[in-house]
Coordinates of C-alpha atoms and ligand atoms in Angstrom, one line a residue:
X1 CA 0.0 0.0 0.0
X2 CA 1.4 3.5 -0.9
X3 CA 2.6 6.0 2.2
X4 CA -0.3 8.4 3.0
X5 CA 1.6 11.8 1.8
X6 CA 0.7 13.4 5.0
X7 CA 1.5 10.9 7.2
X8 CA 5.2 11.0 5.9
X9 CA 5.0 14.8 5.9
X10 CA 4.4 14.9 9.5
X11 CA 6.8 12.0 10.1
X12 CA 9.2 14.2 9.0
X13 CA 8.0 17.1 10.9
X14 CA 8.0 14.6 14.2
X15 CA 11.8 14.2 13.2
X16 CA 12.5 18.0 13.1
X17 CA 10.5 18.9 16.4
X18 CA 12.7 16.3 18.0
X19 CA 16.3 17.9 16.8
X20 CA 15.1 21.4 17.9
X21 CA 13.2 20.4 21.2
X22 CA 10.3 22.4 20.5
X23 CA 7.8 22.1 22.8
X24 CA 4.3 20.1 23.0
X25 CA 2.1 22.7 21.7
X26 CA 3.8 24.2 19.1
X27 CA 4.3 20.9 17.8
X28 CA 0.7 20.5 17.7
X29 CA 0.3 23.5 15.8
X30 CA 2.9 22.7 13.1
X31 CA 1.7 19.1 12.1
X32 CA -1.7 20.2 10.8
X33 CA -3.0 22.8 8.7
X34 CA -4.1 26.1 10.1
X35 CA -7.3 25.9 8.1
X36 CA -8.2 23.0 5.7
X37 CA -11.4 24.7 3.2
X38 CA -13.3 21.1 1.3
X39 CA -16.0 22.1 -1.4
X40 CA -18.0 21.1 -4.3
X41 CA -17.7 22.5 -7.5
X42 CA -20.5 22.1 -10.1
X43 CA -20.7 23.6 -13.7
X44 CA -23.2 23.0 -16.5
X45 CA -20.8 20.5 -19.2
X46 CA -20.8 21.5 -22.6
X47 CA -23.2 18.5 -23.6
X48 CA -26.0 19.4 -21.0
X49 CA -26.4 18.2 -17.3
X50 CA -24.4 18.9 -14.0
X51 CA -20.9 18.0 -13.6
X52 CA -19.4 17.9 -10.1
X53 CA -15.7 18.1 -8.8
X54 CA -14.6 17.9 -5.0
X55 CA -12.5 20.7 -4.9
X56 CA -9.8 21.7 -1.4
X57 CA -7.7 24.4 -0.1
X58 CA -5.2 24.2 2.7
X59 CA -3.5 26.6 4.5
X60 CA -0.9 25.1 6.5
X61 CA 1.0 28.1 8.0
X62 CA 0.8 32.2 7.6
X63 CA 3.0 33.2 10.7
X64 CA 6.2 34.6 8.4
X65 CA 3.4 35.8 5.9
X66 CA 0.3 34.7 3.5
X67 CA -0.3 31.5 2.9
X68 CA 1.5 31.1 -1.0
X69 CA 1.1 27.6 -3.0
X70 CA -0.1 25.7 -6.7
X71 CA -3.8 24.6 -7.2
X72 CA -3.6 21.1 -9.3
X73 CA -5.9 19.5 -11.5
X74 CA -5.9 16.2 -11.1
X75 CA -8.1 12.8 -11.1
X76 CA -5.5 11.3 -8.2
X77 CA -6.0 14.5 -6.2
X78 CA -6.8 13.8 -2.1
X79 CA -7.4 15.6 0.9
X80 CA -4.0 14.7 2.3
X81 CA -1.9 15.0 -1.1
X82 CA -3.0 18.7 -0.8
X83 CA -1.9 18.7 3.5
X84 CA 1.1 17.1 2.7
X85 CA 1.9 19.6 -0.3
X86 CA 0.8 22.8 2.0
X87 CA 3.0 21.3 4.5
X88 CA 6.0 21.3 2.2
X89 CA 5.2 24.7 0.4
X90 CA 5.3 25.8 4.3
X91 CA 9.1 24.7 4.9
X92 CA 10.0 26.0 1.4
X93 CA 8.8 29.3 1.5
X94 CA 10.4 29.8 5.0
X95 CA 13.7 28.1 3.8
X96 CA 14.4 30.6 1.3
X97 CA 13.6 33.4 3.0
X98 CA 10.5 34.5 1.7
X99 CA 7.6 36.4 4.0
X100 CA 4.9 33.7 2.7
X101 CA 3.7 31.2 4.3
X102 CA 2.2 27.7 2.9
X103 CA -1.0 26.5 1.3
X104 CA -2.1 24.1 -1.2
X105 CA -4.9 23.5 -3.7
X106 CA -6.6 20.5 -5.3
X107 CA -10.0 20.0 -7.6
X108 CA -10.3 16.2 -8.5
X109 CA -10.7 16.2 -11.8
X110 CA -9.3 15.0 -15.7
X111 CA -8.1 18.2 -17.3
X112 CA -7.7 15.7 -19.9
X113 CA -11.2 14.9 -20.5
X114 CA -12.6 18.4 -20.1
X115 CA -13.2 21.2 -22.9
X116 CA -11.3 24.5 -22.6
X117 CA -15.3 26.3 -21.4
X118 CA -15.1 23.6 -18.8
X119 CA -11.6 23.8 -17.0
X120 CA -12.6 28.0 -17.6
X121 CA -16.0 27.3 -15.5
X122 CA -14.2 25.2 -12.8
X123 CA -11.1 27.8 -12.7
X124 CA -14.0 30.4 -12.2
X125 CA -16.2 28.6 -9.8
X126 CA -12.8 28.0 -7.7
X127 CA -11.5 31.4 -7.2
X128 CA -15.1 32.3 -6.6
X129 CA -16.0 30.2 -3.7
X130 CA -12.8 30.8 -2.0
X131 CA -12.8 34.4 -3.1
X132 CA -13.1 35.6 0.8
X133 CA -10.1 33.2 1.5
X134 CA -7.8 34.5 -1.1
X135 CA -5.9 37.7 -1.5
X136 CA -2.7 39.4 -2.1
X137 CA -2.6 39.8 1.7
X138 CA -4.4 36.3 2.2
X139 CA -3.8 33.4 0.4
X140 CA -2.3 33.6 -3.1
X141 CA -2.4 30.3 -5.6
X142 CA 0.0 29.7 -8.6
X143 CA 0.0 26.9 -11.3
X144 CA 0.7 23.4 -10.2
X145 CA 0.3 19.8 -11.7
X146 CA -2.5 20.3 -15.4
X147 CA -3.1 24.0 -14.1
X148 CA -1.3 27.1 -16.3
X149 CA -1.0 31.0 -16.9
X150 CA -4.0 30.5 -18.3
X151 CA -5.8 29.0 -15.6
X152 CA -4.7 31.9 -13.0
X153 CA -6.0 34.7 -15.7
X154 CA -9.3 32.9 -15.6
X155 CA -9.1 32.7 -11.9
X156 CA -7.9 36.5 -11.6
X157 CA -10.8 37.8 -13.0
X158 CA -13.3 35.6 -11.5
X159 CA -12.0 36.7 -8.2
X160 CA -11.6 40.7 -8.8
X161 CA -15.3 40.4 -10.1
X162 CA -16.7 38.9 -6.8
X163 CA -14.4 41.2 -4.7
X164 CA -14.7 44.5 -6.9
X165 CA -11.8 45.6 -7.0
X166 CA -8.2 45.0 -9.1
X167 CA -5.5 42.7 -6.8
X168 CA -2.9 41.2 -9.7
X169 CA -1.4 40.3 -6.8
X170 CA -3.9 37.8 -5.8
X171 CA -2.4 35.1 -7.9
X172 CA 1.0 34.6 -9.5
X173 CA 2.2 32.3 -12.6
X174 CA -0.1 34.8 -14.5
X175 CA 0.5 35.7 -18.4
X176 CA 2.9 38.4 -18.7
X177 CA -0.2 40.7 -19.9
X178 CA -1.4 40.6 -16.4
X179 CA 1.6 41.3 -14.4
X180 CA 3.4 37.9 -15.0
X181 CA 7.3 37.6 -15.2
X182 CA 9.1 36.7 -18.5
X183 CA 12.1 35.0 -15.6
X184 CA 9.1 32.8 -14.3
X185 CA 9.6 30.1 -16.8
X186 CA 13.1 29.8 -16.7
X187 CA 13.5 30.0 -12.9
X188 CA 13.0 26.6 -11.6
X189 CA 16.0 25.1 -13.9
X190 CA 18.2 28.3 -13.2
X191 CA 18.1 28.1 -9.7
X192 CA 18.9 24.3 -10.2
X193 CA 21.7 25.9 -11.3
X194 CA 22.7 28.5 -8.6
X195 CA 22.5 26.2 -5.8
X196 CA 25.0 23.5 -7.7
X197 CA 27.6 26.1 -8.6
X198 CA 27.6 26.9 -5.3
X199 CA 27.5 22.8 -4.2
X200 CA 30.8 22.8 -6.9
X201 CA 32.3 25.6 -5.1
X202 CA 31.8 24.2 -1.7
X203 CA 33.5 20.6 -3.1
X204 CA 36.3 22.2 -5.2
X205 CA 34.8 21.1 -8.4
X206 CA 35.3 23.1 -11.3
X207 CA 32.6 23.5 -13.5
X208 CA 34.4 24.3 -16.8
X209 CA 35.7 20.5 -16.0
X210 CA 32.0 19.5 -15.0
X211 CA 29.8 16.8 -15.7
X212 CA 26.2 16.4 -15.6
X213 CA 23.0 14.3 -16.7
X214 CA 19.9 15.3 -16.8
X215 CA 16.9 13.1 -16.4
X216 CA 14.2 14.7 -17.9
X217 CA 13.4 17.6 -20.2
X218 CA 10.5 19.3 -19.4
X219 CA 10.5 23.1 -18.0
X220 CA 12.8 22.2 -15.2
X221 CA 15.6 19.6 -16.8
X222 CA 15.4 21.8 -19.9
X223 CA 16.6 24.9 -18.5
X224 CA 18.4 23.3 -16.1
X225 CA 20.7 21.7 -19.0
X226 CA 20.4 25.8 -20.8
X227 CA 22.3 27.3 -17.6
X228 CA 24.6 24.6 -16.8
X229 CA 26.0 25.1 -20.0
X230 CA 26.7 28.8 -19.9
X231 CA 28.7 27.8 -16.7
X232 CA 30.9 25.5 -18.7
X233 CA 29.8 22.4 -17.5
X234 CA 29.3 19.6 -20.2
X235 CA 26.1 18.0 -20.3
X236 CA 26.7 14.5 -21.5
X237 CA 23.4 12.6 -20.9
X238 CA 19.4 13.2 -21.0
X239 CA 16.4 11.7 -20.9
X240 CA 12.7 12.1 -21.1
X241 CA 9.7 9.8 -20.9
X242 CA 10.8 7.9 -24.4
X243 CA 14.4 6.8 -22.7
X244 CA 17.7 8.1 -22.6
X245 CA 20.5 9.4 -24.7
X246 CA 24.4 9.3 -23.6
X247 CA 27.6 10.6 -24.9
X248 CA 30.8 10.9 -22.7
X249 CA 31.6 13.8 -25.2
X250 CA 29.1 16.0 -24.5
X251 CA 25.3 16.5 -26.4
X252 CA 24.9 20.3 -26.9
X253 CA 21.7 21.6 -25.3
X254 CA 20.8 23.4 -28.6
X255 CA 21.3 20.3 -30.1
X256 CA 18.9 18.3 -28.1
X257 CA 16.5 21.2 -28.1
X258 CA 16.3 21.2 -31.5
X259 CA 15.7 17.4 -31.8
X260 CA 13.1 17.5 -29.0
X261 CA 10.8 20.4 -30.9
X262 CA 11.6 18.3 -34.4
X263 CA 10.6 14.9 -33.1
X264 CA 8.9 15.7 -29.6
X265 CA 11.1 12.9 -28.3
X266 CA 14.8 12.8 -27.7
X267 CA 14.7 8.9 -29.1
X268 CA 17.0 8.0 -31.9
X269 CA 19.4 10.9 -31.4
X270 CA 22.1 11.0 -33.7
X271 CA 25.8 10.6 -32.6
X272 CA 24.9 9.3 -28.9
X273 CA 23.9 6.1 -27.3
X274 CA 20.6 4.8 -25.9
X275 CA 20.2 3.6 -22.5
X276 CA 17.2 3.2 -20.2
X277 CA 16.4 5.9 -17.8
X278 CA 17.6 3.3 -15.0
X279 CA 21.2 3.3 -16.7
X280 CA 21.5 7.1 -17.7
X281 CA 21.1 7.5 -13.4
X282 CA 24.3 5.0 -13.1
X283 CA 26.8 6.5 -15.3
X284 CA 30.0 8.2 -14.2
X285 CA 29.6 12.1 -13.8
X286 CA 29.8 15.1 -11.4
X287 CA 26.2 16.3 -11.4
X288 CA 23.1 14.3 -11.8
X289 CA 19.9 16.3 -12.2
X290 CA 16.7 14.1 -11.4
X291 CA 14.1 16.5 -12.9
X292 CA 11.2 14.7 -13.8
X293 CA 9.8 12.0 -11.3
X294 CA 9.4 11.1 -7.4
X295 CA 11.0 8.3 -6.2
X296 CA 13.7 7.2 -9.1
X297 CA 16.6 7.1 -6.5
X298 CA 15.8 4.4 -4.1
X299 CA 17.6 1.4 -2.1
X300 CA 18.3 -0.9 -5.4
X301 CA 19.9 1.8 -7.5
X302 CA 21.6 4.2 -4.9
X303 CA 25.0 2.3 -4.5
X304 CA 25.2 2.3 -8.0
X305 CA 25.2 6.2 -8.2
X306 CA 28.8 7.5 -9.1
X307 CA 27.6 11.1 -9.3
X308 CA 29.2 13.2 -7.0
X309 CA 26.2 15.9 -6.8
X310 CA 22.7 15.2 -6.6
X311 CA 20.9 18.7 -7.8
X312 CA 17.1 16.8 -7.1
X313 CA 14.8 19.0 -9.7
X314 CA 11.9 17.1 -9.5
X315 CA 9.8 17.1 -5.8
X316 CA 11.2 13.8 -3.7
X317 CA 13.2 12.1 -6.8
X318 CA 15.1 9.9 -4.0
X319 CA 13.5 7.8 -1.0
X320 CA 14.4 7.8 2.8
X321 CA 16.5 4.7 2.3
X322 CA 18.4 6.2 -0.8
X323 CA 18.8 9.0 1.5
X324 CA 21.1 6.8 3.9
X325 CA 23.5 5.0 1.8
X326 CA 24.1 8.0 -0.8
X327 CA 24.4 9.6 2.7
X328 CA 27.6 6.8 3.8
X329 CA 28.8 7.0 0.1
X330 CA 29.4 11.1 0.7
X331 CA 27.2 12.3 -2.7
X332 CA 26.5 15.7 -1.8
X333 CA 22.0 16.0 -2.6
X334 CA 20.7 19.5 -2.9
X335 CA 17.6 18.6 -1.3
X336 CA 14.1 19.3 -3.3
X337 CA 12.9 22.4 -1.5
X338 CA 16.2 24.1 -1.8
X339 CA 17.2 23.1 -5.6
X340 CA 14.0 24.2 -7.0
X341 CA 13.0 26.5 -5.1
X342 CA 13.6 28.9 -7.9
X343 CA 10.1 28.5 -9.0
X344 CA 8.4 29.8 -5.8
X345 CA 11.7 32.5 -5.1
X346 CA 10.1 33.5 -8.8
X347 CA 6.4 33.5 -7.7
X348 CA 7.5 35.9 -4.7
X349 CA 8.9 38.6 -7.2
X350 CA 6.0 38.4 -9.3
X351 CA 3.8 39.1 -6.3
X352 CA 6.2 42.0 -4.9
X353 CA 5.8 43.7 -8.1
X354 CA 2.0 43.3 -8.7
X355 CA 1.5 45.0 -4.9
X356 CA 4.0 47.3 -5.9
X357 CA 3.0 48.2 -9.3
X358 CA 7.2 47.9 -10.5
X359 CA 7.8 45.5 -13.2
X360 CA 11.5 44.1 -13.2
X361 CA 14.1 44.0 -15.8
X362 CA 15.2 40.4 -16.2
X363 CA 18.4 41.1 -15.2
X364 CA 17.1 42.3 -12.2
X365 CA 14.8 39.2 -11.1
X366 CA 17.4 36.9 -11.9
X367 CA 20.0 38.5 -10.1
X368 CA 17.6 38.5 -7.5
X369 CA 16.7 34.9 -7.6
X370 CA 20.9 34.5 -7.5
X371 CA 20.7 36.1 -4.2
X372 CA 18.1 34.9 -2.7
X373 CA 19.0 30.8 -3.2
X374 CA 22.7 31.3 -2.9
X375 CA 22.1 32.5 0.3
X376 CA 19.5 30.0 1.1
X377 CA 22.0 27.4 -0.1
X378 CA 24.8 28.6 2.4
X379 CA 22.1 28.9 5.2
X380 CA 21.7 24.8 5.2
X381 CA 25.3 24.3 4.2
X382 CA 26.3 26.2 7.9
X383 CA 23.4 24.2 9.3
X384 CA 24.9 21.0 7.8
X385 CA 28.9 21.5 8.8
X386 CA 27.6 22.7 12.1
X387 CA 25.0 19.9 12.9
X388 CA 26.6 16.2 14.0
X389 CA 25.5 13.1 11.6
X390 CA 22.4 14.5 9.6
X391 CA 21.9 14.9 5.4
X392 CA 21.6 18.6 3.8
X393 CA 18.1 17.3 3.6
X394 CA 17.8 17.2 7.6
X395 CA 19.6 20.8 7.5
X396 CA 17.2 22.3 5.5
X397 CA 14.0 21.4 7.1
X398 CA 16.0 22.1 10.8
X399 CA 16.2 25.7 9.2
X400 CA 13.2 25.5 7.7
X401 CA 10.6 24.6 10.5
X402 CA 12.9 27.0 13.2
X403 CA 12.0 29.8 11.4
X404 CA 8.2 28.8 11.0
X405 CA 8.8 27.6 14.9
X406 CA 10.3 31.7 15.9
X407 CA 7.9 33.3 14.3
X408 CA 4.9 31.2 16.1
X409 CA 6.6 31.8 19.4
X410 CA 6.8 35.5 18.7
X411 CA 3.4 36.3 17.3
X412 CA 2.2 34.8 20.7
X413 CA 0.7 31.8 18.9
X414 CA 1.9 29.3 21.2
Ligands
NAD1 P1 7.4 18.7 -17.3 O1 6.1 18.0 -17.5 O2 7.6 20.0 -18.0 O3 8.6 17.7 -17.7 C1 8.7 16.5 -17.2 C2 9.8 15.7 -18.1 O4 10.0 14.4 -17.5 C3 9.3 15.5 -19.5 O5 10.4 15.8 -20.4 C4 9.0 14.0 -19.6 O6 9.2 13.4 -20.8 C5 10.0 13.5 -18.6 N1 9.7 12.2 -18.1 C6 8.5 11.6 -17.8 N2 8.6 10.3 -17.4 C7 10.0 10.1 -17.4 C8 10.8 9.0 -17.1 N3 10.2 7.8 -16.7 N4 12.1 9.1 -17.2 C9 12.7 10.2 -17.6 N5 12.0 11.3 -17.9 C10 10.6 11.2 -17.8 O7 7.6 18.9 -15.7 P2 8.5 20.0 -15.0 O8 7.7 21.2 -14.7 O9 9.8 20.1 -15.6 O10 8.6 19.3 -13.5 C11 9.5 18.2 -13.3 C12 9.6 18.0 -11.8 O11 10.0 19.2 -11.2 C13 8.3 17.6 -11.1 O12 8.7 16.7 -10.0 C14 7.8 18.9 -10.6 O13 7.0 18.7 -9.4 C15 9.1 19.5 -10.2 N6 9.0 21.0 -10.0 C16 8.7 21.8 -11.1 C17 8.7 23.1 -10.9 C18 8.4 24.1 -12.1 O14 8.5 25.3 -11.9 N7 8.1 23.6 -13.3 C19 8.9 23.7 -9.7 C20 9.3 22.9 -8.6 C21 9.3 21.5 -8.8

């Protein structure tokens, strides 16, 4: 049977509270949502006749600031995948610094099944209900899993309609049009990026004599594979969904770009060898990028991993027991909520500007997005050195949670 999400999230949390010896009730308060919001949503379907979708928002924690996190689309959607989610989107947004707290949004539905008038009624009917929940100074959503730019436009207007009045900031991902950022789409793989180069300078690696594989190339391994390139470092395998490609040499991302839009798969690329996605994770190299699935790192594979970085893209690419042994075998893992991280970091700016009616050069937002992760990076790094026996991964949510923890204890909360 599969781990309840939320069970594991506060599992983890349980581990935390432990290290920092926080006391009985503020524990309490951390390992459930401040306010958990479950509705029905019900449109008229193209064809005639009432469709339904259960529909959630929770909003785990807003002491360091309103509660920020994705809405998904999604038949597999639960109650406790959106918990666990707002829980994480909690530590994240306090790890980096941000004044956001965390929340999470689900509608249990098939984007895939639906017409374009439908997902627009359900986008609508969301932001309406909820519309005395959400708010720039609230509770602001972003895209997530089968939700887009598109979908927070619809939801935008739905919600300035039922509140009467204009709040961009009230939702971020948006199109550029609305207040958007050209840097949001980029900003997940380049701050994949910023927090390795500062991994490399922290092991002594140079990057112009770097390696790396990328597993997956969607938005995240994509760009990821864009940036690493401009730092020197030679990208000599990818993958997507079709399999993988490998060449010691080096496979310009241009290259497999270009392929990828030509054929929509990176399959039968010239001048490299095929291997399964299992294999491309097992070849020799300094950086290895999961960006594309949960769990691919686990007990069978991780003594076979010779990278000497693992920059984790994708949300919980390796399991608790990979954890360990990559742990004994000194790989150095960028944890999840640090290494993309850039997304949210992104999502902040976007939301900064809206309230302040600026809009950013994108020089500006990514040296911004620099700052901010490299020195989230060298905040769990201290953490890490400093701390006996525990993972990067135990560093960051030890900072994480603390700060959530301080700024409980100082609102009077607890
Ligand atoms: P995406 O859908 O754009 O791309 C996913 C890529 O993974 C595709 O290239 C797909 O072909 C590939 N893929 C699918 N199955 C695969 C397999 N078995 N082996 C290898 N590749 C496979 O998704 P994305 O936005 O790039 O997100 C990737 C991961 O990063 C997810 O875990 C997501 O939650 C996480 N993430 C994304 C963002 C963001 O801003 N996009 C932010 C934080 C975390």
């Amino acid at each position: 049977m599969s781990v309840n999400p939320f069970i594991q999230a506060q599992k983890q949390f349980d581990w935390v509270a432990n290290q920092l010896n926080l006391d009985k009730e503020l524990r309490k308060s951390l390992r459930y949502p401040q306010n958990f919001i479950q509705f029905t949503i019900r449109i008229r379907g193209d064809k005639g006749g009432i469709k339904s979708f259960p529909a959630f928002r929770s909003q785990y924690n807003n002491a360091l600031g309103p509660y920020k996190g994705g809405i998904r689309f999604h038949p597999d959607e639960t109650a406790d995948t959106v918990r666990a989610l707002s829980a994480w989107m909690t530590w994240k947004c306090a790890l980096t610094g941000l004044p956001l707290g965390g929340g999470k949004g689900g509608v249990i539905c098939n984007p895939k099944e639906l017409s374009e008038n439908e997902l627009k009624k359900i986008s609508q009917a969301y932001a309406k209900k909820l519309a005395k929940d959400l708010g720039p100074w609230k509770d602001i959503p972003a895209p997530d899993v089968y939700t887009n730019s598109q979908t927070m436009a619809w939801m935008l207007e739905a919600y300035e309609k039922k509140t009467k009045q204009s709040a961009p900031g009230a939702f971020t991902g948006k199109p550029v049009e609305l207040g958007g950022h050209e840097g949001r789409t980029e900003a997940t793989g380049l701050g994949v990026v910023i927090t390795t180069r500062e991994a490399m300078k922290h092991l002594k690696i140079n990057p112009k004599k770097a390696t790396a594989i990328i597993q997956g190339f969607g938005n995240v391994g994509k760009y990821a594979a864009k940036h690493f390139e401009k730092l020197g470092v030679k990208i000599i395998g990818y993958s997507d969904s079709s399999g993988a490609i490998f060449n010691s040499r080096g496979i310009k991302y241009e290259d497999a770009l270009k392929y990828k839009n030509e054929h929509t798969t990176l399959k039968d690329f010239p001048n490299a060898k095929a291997l399964t996605n299992n294999q491309l994770l097992e070849q020799k190299c300094d950086i290895l990028v999961p960006a594309a699935l949960e769990n691919v790192i686990t007990k069978s594979n991780a003594h076979n991993i010779q990278a000497k970085i693992i920059a984790e893209g994708a949300n919980g690419p390796t399991t608790v027991q990979a954890d360990d042994i990559l742990y004994k075998d000194s790989v150095f893992i960028i944890p999840d909520f640090l290494c993309n991280a850039g997304g949210v970091v992104g999502s902040y700016f976007e939301w900064a500007q809206n309230n302040s009616g600026e809009h950013w050069t994108l020089k500006k937002y990514n040296d911004q997005l620099d700052e901010v992760l490299t020195n989230a990076f060298h905040t769990v790094l201290d953490t890490f050195e400093t701390e006996h026996k525990i993972n990067m991964r135990q560093a960051a949510y030890m900072v994480a949670v603390k700060k959530v923890a301080d700024a409980m204890k100082l609102r009077g909360r607890v």
